[in-house]
Short mmCIF file of C-alpha atoms in Angstrom, two decimals:
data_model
loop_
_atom_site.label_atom_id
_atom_site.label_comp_id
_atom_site.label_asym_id
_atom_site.label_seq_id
_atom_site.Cartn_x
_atom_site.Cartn_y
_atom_site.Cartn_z
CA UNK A 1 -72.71 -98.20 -190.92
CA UNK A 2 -73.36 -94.92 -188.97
CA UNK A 3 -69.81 -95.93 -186.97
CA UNK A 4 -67.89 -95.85 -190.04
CA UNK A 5 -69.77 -92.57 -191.31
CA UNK A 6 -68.59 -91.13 -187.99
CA UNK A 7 -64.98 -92.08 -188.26
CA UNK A 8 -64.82 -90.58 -191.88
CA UNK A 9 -66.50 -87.66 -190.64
CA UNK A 10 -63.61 -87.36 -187.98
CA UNK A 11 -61.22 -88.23 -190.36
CA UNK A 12 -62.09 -85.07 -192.21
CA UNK A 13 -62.28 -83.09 -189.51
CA UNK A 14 -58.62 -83.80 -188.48
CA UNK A 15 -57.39 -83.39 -191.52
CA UNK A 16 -58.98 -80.09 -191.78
CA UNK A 17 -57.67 -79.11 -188.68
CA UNK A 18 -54.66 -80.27 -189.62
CA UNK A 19 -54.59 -78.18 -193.28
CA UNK A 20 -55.81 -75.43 -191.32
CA UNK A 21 -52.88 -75.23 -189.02
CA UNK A 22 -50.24 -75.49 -192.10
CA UNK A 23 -52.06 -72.63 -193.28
CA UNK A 24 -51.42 -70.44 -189.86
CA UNK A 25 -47.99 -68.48 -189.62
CA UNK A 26 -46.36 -70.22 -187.05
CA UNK A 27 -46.59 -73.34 -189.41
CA UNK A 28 -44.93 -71.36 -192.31
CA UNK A 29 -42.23 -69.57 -190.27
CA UNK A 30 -41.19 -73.01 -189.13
CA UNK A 31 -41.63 -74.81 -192.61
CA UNK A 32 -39.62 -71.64 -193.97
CA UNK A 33 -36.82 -72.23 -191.45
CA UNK A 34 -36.33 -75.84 -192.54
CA UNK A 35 -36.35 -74.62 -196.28
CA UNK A 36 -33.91 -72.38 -195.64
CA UNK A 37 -31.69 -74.52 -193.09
CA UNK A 38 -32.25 -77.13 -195.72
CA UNK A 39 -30.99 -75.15 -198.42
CA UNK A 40 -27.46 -74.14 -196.28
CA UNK A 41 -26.81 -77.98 -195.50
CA UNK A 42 -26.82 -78.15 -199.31
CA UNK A 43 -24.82 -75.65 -200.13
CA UNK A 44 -22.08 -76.95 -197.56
CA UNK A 45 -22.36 -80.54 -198.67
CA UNK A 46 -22.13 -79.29 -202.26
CA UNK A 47 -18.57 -76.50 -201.11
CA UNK A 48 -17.38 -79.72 -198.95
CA UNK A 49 -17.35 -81.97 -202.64
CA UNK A 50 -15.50 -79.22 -204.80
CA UNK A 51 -12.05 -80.72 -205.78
CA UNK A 52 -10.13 -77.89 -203.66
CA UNK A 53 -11.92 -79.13 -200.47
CA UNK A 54 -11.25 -82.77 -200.96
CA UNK A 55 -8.41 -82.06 -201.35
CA UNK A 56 -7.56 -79.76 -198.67
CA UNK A 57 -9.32 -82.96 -196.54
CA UNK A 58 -6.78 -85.15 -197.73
CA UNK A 59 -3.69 -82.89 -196.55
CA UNK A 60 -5.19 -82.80 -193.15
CA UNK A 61 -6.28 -86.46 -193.27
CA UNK A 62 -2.10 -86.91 -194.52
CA UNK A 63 -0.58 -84.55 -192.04
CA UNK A 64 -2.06 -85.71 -189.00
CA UNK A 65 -1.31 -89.01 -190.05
CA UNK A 66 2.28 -88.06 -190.03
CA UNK A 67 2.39 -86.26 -186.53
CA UNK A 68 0.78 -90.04 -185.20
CA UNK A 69 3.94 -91.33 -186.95
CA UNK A 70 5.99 -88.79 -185.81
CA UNK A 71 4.51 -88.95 -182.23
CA UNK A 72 5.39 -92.90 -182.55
CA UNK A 73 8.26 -92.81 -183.54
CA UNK A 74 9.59 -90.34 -180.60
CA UNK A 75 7.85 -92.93 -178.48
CA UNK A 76 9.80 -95.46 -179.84
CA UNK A 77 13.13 -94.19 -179.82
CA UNK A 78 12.35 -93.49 -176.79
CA UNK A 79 11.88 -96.30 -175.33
CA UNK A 80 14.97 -97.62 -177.58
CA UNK A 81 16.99 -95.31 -175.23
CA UNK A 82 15.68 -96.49 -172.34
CA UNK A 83 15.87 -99.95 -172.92
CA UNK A 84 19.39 -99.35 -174.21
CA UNK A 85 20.78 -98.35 -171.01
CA UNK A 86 22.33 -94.87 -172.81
CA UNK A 87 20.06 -93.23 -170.18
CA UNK A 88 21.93 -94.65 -166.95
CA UNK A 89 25.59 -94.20 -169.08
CA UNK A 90 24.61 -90.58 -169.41
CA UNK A 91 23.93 -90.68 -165.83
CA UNK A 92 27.24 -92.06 -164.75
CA UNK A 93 29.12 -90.34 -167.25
CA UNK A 94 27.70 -86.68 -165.76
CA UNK A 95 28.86 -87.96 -161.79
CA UNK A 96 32.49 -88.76 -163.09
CA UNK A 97 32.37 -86.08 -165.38
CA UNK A 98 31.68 -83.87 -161.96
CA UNK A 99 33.58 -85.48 -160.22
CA UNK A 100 36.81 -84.68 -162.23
CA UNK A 101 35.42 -80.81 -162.54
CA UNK A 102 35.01 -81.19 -159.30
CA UNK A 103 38.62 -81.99 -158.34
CA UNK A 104 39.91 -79.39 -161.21
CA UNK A 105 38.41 -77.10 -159.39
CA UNK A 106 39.61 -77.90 -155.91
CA UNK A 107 43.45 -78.15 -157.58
CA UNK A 108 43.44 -74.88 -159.45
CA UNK A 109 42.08 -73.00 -156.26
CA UNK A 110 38.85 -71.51 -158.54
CA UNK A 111 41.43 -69.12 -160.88
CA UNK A 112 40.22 -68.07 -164.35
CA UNK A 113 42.61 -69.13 -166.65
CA UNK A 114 42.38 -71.27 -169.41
CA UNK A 115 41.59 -74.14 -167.59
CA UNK A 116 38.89 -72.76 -165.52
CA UNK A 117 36.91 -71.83 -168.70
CA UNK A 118 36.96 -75.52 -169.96
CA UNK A 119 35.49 -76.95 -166.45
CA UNK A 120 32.58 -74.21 -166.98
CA UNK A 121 32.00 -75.54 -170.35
CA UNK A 122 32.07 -78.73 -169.57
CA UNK A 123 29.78 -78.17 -166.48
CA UNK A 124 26.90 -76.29 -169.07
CA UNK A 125 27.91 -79.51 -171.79
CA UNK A 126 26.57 -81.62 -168.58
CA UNK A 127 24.20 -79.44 -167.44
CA UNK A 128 22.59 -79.47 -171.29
CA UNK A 129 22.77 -83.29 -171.74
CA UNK A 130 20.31 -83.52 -168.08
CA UNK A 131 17.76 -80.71 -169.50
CA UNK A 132 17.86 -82.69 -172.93
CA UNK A 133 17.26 -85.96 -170.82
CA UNK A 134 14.67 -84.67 -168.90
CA UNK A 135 12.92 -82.69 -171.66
CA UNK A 136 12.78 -86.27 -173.45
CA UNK A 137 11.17 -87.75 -170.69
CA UNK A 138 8.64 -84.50 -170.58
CA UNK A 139 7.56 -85.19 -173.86
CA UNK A 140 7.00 -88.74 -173.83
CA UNK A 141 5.20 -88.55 -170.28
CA UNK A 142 2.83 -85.56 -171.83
CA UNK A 143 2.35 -87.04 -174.87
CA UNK A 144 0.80 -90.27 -172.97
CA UNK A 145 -0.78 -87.95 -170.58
CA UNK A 146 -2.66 -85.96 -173.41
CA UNK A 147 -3.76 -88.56 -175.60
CA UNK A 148 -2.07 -86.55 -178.49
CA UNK A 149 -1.75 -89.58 -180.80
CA UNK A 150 -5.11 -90.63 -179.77
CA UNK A 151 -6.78 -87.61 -180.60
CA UNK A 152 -4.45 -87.17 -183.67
CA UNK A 153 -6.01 -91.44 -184.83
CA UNK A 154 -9.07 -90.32 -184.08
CA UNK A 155 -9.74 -86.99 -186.18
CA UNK A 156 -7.58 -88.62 -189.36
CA UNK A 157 -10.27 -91.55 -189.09
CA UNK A 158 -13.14 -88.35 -189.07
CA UNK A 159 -11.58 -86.60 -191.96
CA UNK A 160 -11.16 -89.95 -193.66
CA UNK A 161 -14.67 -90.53 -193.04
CA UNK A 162 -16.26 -87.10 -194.21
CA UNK A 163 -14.17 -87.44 -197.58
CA UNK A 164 -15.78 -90.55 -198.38
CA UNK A 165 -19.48 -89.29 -197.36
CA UNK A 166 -18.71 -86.35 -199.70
CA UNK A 167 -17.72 -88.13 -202.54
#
């Protein structure tokens, strides 16, 4: 009997303690901080459910769906190039193509006349199909490299998610 008398006396005594620290300012400060941080999450959660904001959700949640698409698409048409062979015809059609500037320019001695300005556009027309080739290429490579589409998947999946906690 005296054991359980001592246990309920302890029992009180910790939970004196224990009321007594609530009451010290420490205790308050802290309990006032989680009020107050409390009170912000609310007010967020409650701004993040107004129509405007689910809304304005939504057109991100849409728009970088449509850069993944996008982003696909240029990977596929890509690829559609490649596979098609236009890349290797562009390729042999820029040698002969220098090649005939090449012997224009060796028959007309290098003089500016008429004909001399049509090899120099047709040299930049080349020169412009390569950088286009090559810029393709770029942006296919980088676009692997980055992880664009995967990053682009992934935050369209958080928005999608954070509408539907909202509402």
């Amino acid at each position: 009997m005296s054991g359980k008398l001592r246990d309920i006396k302890e029992t009180a005594s910790n939970a004196i303690e224990i009321i007594h620290e609530i009451g010290t300012p420490e205790v308050r400060s802290s309990l006032d901080k989680i009020k107050d941080t409390t009170k912000e999450v609310k007010e967020i959660i409650e701004t993040l459910s107004t129509p405007e904001m689910v809304k304005n959700m939504e057109n991100i949640r849409l728009t970088a769906e449509s850069m993944q698409d996008a982003a696909s698409r240029m990977e596929n048409t890509f690829r559609e190039l490649k596979a098609s062979g236009i890349f290797e015809e562009i390729k042999k059609t820029s040698e002969s193509a220098r090649g005939v500037m090449d012997s224009f320019g060796s028959t007309e001695g290098g003089s500016s006349g008429g004909g001399g300005e049509m090899i120099q556009v047709s040299r930049e027309t080349v020169q412009a199909i390569k950088e286009l080739v090559q810029e393709l290429k770029l942006a296919v490579q980088d676009s692997r490299k980055s992880g664009v589409i995967k990053n682009i998947n992934e935050t369209a999946k958080e928005i999608s998610s954070l509408k539907e906690s909202v509402t």
